[in-house]
Coordinates of C-alpha atoms in Angstrom, one line a residue:
X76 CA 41.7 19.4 -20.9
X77 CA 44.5 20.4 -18.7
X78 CA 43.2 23.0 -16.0
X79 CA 45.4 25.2 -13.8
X80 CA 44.2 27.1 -11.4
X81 CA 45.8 30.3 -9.7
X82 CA 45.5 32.2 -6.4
X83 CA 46.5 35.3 -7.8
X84 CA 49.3 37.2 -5.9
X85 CA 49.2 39.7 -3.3
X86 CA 52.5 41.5 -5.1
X87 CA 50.9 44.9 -5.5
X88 CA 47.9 44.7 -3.7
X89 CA 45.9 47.9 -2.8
X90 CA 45.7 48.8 1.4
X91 CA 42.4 47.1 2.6
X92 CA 42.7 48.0 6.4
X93 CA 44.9 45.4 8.1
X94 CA 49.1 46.0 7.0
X95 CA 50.8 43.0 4.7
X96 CA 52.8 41.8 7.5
X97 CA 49.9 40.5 9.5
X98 CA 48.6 39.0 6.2
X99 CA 51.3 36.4 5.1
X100 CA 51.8 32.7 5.7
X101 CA 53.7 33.7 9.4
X102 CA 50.4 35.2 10.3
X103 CA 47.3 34.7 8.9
X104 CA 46.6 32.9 5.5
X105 CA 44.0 30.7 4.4
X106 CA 43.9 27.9 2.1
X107 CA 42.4 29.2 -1.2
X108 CA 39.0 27.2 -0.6
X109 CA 37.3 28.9 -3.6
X110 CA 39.5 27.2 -6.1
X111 CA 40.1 24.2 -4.4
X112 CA 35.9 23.6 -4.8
X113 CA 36.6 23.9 -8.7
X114 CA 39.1 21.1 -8.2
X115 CA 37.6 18.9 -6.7
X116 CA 33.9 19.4 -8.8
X117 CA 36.5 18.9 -12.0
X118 CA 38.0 16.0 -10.6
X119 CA 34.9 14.4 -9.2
X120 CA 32.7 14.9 -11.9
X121 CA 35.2 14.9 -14.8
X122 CA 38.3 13.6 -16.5
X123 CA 40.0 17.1 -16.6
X124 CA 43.5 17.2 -15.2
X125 CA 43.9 19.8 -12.3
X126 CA 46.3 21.4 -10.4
X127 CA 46.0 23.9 -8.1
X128 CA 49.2 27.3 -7.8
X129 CA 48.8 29.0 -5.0
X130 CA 51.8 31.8 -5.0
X131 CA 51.3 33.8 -1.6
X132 CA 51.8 29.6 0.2
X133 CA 54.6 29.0 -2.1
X134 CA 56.2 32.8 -2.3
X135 CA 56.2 32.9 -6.1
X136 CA 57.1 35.8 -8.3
X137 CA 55.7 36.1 -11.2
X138 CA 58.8 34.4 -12.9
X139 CA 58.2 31.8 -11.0
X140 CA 54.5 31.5 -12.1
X141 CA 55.7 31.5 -15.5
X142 CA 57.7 28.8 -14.9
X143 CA 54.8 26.4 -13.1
X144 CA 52.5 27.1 -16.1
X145 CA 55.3 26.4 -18.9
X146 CA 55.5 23.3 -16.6
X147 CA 51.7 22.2 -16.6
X148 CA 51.3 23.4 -19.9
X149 CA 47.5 23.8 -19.7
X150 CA 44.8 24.6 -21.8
X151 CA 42.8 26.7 -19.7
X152 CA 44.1 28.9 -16.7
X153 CA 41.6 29.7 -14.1
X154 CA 42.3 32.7 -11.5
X155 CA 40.2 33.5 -8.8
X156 CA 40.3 37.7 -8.2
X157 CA 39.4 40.5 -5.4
X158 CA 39.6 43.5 -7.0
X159 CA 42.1 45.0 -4.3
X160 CA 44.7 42.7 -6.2
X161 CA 43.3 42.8 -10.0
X162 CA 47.0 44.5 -10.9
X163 CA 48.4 40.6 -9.5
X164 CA 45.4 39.3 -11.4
X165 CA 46.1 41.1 -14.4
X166 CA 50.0 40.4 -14.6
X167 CA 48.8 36.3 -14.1
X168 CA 46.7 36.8 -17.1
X169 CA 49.6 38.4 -19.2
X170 CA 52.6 35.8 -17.9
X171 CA 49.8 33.2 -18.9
X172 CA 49.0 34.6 -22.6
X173 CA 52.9 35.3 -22.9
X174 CA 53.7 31.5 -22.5
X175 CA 50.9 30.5 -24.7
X176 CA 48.4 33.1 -26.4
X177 CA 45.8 30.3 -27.2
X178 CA 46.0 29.3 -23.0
X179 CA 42.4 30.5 -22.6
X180 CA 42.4 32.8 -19.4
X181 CA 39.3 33.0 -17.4
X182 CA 38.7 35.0 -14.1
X183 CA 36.4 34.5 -11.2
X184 CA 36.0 35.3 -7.5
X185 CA 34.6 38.0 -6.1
X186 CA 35.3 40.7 -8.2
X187 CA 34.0 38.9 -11.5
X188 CA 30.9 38.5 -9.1
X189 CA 30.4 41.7 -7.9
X190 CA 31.8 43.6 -10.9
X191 CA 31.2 41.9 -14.0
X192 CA 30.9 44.4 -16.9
X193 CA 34.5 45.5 -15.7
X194 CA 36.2 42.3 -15.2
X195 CA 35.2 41.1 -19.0
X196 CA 37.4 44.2 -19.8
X197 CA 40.5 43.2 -18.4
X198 CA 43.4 43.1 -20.7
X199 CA 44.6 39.0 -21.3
X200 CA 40.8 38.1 -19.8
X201 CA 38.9 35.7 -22.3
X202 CA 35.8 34.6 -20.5
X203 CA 35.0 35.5 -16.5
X204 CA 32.4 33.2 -14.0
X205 CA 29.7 35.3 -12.2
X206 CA 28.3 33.1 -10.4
X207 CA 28.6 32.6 -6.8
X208 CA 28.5 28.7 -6.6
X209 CA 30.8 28.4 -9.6
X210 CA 31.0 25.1 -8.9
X211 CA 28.4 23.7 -11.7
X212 CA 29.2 26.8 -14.2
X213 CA 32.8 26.2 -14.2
X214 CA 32.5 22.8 -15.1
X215 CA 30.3 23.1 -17.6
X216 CA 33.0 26.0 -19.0
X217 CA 35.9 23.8 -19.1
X218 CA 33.6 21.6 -20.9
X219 CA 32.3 24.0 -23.1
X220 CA 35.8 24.9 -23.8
X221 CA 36.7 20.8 -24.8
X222 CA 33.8 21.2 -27.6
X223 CA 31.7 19.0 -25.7
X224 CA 28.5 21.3 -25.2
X225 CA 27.8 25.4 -27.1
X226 CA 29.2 27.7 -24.9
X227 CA 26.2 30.1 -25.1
X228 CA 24.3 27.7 -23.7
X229 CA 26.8 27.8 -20.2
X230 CA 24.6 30.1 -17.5
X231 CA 26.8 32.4 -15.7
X232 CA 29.8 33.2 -18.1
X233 CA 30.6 36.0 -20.2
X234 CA 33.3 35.3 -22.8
X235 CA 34.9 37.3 -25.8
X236 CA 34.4 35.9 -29.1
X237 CA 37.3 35.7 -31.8
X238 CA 36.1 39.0 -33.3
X239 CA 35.9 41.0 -29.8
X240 CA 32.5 41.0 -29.3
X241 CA 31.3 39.8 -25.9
X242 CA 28.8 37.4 -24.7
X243 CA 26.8 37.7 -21.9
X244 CA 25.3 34.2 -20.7
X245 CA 22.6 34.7 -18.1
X246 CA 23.5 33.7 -14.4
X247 CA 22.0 30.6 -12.5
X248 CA 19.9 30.5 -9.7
X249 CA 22.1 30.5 -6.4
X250 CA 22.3 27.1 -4.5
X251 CA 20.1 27.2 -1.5
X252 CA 21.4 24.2 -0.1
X253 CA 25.7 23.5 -0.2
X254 CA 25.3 20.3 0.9
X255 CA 25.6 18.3 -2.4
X256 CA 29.1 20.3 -3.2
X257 CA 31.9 18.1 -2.7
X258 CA 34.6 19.2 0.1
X259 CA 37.4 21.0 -1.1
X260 CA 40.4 19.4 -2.8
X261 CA 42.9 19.4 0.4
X262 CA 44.8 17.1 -1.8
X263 CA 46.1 19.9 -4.0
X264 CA 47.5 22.1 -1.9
X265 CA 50.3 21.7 1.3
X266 CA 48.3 22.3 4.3
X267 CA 51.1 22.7 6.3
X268 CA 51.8 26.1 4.9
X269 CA 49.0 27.8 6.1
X270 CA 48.0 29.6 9.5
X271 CA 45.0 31.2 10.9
X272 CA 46.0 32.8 14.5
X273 CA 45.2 30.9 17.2
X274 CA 45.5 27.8 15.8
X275 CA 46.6 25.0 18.5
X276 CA 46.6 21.6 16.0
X277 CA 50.0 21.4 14.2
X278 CA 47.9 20.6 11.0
X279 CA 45.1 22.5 10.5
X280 CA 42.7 23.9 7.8
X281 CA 39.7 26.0 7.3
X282 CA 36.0 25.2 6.5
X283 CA 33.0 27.2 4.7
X284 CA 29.8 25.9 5.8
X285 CA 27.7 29.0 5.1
X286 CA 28.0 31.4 1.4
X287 CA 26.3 35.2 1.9
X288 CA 25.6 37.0 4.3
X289 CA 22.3 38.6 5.0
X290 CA 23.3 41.5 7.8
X291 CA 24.2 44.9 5.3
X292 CA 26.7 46.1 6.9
X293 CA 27.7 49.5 5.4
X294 CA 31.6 48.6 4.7
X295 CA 31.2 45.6 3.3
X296 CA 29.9 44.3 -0.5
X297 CA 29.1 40.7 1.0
X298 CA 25.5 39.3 -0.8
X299 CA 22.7 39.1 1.2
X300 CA 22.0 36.2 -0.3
X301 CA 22.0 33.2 2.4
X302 CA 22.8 29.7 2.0
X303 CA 23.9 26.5 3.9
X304 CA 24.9 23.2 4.7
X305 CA 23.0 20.7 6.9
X306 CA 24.6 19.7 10.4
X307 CA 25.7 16.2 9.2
X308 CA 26.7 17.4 6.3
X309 CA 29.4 20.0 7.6
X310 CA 30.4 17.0 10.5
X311 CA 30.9 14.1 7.5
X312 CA 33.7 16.8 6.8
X313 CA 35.0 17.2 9.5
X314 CA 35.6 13.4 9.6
X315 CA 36.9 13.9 6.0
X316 CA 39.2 15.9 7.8
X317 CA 40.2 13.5 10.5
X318 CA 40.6 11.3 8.3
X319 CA 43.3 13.3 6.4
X320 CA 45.5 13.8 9.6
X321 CA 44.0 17.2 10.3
X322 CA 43.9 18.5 13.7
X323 CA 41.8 21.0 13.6
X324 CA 39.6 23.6 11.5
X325 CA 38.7 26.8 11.6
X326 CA 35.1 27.3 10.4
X327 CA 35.5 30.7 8.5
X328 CA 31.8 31.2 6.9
X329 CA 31.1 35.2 7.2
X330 CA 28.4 34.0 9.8
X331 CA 28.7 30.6 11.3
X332 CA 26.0 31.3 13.8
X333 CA 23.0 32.4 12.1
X334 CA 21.2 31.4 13.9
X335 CA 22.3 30.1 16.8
X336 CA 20.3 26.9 16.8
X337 CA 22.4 26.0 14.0
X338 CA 25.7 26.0 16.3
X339 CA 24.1 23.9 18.5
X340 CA 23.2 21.6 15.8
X341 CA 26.6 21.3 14.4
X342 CA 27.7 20.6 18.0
X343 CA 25.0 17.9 19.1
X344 CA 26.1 16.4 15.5
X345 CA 29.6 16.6 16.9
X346 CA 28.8 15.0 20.5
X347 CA 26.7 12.0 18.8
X348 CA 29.2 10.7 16.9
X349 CA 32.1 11.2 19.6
X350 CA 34.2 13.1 17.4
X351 CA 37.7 14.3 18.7
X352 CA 38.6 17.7 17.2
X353 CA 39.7 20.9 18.1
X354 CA 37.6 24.1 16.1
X355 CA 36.6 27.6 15.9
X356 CA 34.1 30.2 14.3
X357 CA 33.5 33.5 13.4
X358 CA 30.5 34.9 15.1
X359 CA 27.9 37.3 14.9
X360 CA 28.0 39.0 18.1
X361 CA 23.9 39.5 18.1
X362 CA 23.0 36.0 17.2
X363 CA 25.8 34.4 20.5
X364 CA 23.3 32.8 23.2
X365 CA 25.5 31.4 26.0
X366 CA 23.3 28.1 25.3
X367 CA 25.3 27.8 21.9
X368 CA 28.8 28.8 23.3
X369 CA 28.6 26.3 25.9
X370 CA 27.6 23.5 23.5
X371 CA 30.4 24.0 21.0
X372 CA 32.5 23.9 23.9
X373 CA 31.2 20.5 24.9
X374 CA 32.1 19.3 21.2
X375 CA 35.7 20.8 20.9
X376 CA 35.3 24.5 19.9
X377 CA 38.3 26.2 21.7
X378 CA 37.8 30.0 20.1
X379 CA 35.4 32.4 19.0
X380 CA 36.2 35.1 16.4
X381 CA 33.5 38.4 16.5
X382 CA 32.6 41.3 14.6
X383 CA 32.2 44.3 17.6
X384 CA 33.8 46.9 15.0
X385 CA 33.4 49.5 17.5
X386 CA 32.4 50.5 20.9
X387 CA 29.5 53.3 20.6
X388 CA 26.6 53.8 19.5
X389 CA 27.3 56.2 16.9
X390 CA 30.1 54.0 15.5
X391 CA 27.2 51.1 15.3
X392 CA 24.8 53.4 14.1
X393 CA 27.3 54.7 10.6
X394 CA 28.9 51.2 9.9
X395 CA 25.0 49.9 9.8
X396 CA 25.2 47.4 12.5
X397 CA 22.1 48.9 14.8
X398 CA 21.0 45.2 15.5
X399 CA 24.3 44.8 17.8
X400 CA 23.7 45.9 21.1
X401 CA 26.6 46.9 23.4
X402 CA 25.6 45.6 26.6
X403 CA 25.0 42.0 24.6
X404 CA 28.5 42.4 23.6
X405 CA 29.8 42.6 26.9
X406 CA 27.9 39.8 28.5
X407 CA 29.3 37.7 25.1
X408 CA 32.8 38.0 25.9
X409 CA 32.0 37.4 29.7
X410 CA 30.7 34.4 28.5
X411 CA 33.9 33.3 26.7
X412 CA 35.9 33.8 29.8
X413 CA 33.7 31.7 32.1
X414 CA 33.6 28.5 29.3
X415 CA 37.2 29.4 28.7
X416 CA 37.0 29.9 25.2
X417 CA 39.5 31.9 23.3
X418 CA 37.7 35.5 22.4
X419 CA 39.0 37.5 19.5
X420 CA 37.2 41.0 19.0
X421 CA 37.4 42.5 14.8
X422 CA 37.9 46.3 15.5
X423 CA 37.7 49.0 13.2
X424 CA 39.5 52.4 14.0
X425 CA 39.1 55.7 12.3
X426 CA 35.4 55.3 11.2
X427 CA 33.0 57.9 9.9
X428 CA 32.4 59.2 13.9
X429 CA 35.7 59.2 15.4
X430 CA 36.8 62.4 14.8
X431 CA 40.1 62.0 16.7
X432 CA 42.4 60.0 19.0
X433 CA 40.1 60.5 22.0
X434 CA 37.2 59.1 20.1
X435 CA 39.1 56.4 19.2
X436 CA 40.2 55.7 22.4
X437 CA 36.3 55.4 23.5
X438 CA 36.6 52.1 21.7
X439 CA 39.3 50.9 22.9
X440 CA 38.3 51.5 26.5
X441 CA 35.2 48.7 25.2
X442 CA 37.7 46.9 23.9
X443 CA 39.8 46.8 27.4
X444 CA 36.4 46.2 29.2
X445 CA 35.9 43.2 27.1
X446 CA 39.3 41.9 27.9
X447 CA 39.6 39.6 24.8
X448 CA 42.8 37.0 24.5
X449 CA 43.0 38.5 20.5
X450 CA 41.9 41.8 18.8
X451 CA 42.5 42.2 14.8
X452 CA 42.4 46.0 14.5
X453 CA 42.3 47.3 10.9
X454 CA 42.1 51.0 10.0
X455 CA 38.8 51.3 8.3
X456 CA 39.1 51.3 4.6
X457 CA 36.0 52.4 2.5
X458 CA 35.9 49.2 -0.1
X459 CA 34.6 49.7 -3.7
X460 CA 30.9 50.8 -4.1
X461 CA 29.6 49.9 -0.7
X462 CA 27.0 52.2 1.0
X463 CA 30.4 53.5 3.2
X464 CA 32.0 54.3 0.3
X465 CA 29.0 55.9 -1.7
X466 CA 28.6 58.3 1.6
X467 CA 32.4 59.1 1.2
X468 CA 31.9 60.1 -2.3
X469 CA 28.8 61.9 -1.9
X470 CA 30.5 64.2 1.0
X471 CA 33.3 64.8 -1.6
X472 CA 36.1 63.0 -0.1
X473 CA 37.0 61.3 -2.8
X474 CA 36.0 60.7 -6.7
X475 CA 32.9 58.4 -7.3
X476 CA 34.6 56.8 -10.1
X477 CA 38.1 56.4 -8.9
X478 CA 37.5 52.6 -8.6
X479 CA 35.7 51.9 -11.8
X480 CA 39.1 53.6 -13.4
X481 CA 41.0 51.1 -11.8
X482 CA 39.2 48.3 -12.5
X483 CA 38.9 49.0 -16.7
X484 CA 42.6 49.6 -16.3
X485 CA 44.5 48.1 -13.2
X486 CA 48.0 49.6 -13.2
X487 CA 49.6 51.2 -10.1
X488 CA 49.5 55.0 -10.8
X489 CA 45.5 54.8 -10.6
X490 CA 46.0 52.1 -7.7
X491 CA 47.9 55.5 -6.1
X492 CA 45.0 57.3 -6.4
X493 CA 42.7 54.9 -4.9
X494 CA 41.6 56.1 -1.1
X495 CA 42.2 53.5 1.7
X496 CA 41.1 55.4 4.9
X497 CA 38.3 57.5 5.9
X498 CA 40.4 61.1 5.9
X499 CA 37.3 63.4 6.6
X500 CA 38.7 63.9 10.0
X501 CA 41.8 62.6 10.9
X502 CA 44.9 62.0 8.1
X503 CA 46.0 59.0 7.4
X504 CA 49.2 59.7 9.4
X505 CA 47.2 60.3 12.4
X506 CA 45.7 56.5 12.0
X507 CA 48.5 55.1 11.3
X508 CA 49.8 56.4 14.4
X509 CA 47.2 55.5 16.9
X510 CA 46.3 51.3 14.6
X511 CA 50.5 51.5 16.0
X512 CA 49.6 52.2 19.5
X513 CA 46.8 50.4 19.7
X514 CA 48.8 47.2 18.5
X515 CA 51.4 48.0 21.5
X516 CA 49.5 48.6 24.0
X517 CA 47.3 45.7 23.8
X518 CA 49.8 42.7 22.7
X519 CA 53.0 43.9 24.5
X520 CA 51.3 44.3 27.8
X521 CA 52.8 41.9 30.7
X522 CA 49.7 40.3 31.1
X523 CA 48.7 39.9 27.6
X524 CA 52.3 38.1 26.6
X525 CA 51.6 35.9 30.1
X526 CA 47.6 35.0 29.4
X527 CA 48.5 34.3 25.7
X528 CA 52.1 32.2 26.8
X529 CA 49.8 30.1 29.8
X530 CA 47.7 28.6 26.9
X531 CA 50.5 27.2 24.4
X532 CA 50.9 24.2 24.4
X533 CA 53.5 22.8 21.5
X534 CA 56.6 24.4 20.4
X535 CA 54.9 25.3 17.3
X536 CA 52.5 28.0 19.1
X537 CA 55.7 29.4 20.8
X538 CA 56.8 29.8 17.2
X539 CA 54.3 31.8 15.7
X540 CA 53.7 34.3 18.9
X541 CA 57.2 34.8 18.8
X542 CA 56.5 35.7 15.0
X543 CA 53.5 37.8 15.4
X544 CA 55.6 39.8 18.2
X545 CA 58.0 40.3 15.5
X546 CA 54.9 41.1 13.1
X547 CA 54.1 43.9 15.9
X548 CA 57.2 45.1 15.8
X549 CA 57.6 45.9 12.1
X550 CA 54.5 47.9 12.3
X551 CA 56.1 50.1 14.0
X552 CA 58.3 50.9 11.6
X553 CA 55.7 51.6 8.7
X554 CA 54.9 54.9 7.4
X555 CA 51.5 56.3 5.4
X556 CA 53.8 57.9 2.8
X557 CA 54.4 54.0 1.7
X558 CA 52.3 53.1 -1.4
X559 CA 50.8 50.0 1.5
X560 CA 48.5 52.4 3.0

């Protein structure tokens, strides 16, 4: 069979707390590791034909999606979906079924995952994956879907059959261990069109070595189911990765250091076999030891990405993150500044407690304290049917059920109706004008645009500051009446 799979679009994508200019491949954009697993499982263990679109690299249309699938002319089209862009999803689906209606369309990702009963129902959908490690199911589908095994007897798919009626296979067991998954198929995509900030190799990619994530926090719908990769396993990669002319990776797991034995693991791993690499991680801020900071900066970690959210205890206390301790924080950060190690703070502004600029502005006094070289802000948006959102709903701020009428029927007047901000105390007006300040203040200050220019060192990284200045600038120019907020 000839398989296509699809990053679907970010076209009409619902407001999810950080504005479209800061997500694109100028700023920050990932390769589409999810999909590039399913290739290289079908091309490893099969004799499928693959090939990988990825639309927000290439800036496709959907015209232009069209055209790449009248090109492959495949027999199944796989798209991987969040539910913040299941209108993109949706239109991939219809383009698909309008160049071919017997193209069978399946959907996975974190929305079939997390909402399955709705994602069967979406129009142009014929069978969804709701597994997490798709790896195994998938292939089995595409199989399935070749007549070479029943396709009741896949685990982890639901599929329509021809008279409507659909089936509902029973998921699998979630891998413990990831370390018998083959790395993702870099050969599918142009790696050279994607950037994660602070990047310093000229080629560069990304690297899962974790799935889950076992902390509940209340704004986010991550599983707290926990799984990894062995120490050699995740360094054999890396030198997968060397050996592909990449420069350096960005490790981009939910939790990288959990605990923090494993980062020092990964780096004595590193250190043994001499290997030459530049790399980062996103953190936990709890689960940082100085002892594992200093030993991934022995073996070529340059940055450190972390979740601080906010800057009081209250804050803490209603995004469910009691196990983070201020004080810890600070001496973190401290920490990064003494190995020299590139620090970027994850801040969240206009959560349930801040009940107006000042109490923003109590975090971002922390967030001055902590003197970080980066800080993502992102306006806290309550995501679909976390314990945030539920609390939203049950203090009437919004309708429980305005996100299960999206999802049965993704068009953009319910995506209108679809809350994006916490607005119990502050409009979204009032947000948008301090996440603009906020963004000013920090990465226009002299000695912010002097700290970050004394670390470049290609013209490349002069390139994309100057872009993310630009980036900074265009913010300040958006407005909450826009339908991006």
């Amino acid at each position: 069979m000839k398989v296509l799979l699809i990053n679907a679009p970010r076209i009409n994508s619902i407001w999810c707390g950080v504005p479209d200019i800061f997500n694109g491949k100028d700023q920050h954009l990932f390769p589409p590791l999810g999909i590039m697993y399913l290739s290289a499982w079908l091309k490893k263990y099969s004799d499928h034909e693959v090939m990988i679109v990825d639309p927000n690299a290439d800036l496709l249309g959907f015209a232009a999606i069209e055209k790449r699938i009248r090109e492959f002319a495949p027999d199944l089209v796989g798209i991987t979906a969040m539910t913040h862009n299941l209108i993109d999803v949706q239109q991939c689906a219809e383009v698909t079924k309008r160049v071919d209606p017997d193209i069978h369309v399946t959907v996975g990702g974190p929305h079939a995952i997390s909402f399955p009963e709705q994602a069967i129902q979406l129009p142009h959908v014929d069978s969804i994956v709701i597994d997490r490690d798709a790896e195994v199911t998938f292939g089995e589908w595409v199989d399935a879907l070749a007549g070479r095994r029943p396709r009741h007897e896949v685990a982890g798919v639901y599929y329509h059959e021809p008279d409507g009626t659909v089936v509902r296979n029973p998921a699998r067991p979630i891998l413990k261990d990831l370390s018998h998954l083959p790395y993702p198929d870099r050969s599918g995509v142009d790696l050279t069109q994607y950037y994660t900030p602070g990047m310093t190799g000229l080629v560069a990619t990304t690297m899962a070595t974790t799935r889950g994530c076992p902390q509940g926090c209340k704004f986010c719908l991550s599983t707290s189911a926990f799984s990894t990769r062995t120490p050699e396993d995740v360094v054999d990669e890396m030198e997968h990765c060397l050996g592909m002319g990449i420069q350096e990776v960005q490790f981009v797991d939910d939790i990288f250091n959990a605990p923090a034995s494993r980062v020092i693991a990964i780096s004595d791993e590193i250190l043994r076999r001499g290997i030459k690499m530049a790399w980062g991680y996103k953190a936990t801020v709890n689960a940082t030891t100085y002892a594992s900071l200093e030993r991934a900066k022995e073996a070529g970690c340059t940055k450190g990405h972390f979740g601080v959210e906010t800057g009081t205890v209250e804050g803490l206390q209603a995004l469910g993150k009691t196990f983070v301790k201020l004080d810890h924080v600070r001496q973190v950060f401290k920490w990064c500044r003494e190995l020299d190690l590139t620090s970027c703070a994850y801040i969240m502004i206009g959560t349930p407690v801040e009940r107006s600029r000042d109490d923003i502005y109590r975090t971002i006094e922390f967030v001055n304290e902590l003197d970080p070289d980066y800080v993502v802000y992102a306006i806290t948006s309550p995501y679909p049917h976390t314990p945030l959102w539920k609390e939203g709903a049950r203090l009437g701020l919004w309708d429980e059920d305005v996100w299960s009428d999206f999802m049965k029927n993704p068009t953009p007047e319910l995506a209108a109706r679809i809350p994006t901000v916490w607005t119990q105390h502050m409009s979204k007006d009032e947000l948008l004008r301090v996440f603009k300040e906020v963004n000013r203040k920090f990465y226009f200050s002299p000695r912010k645009i002097f700290r970050t220019l004394a670390r470049v060192s290609n013209l490349k990284e002069v390139q994309r500051i100057a872009q993310g200045g630009l980036a900074i600038a265009k913010l300040q120019l958006m407005n909450a009446a826009g339908r991006r907020i």
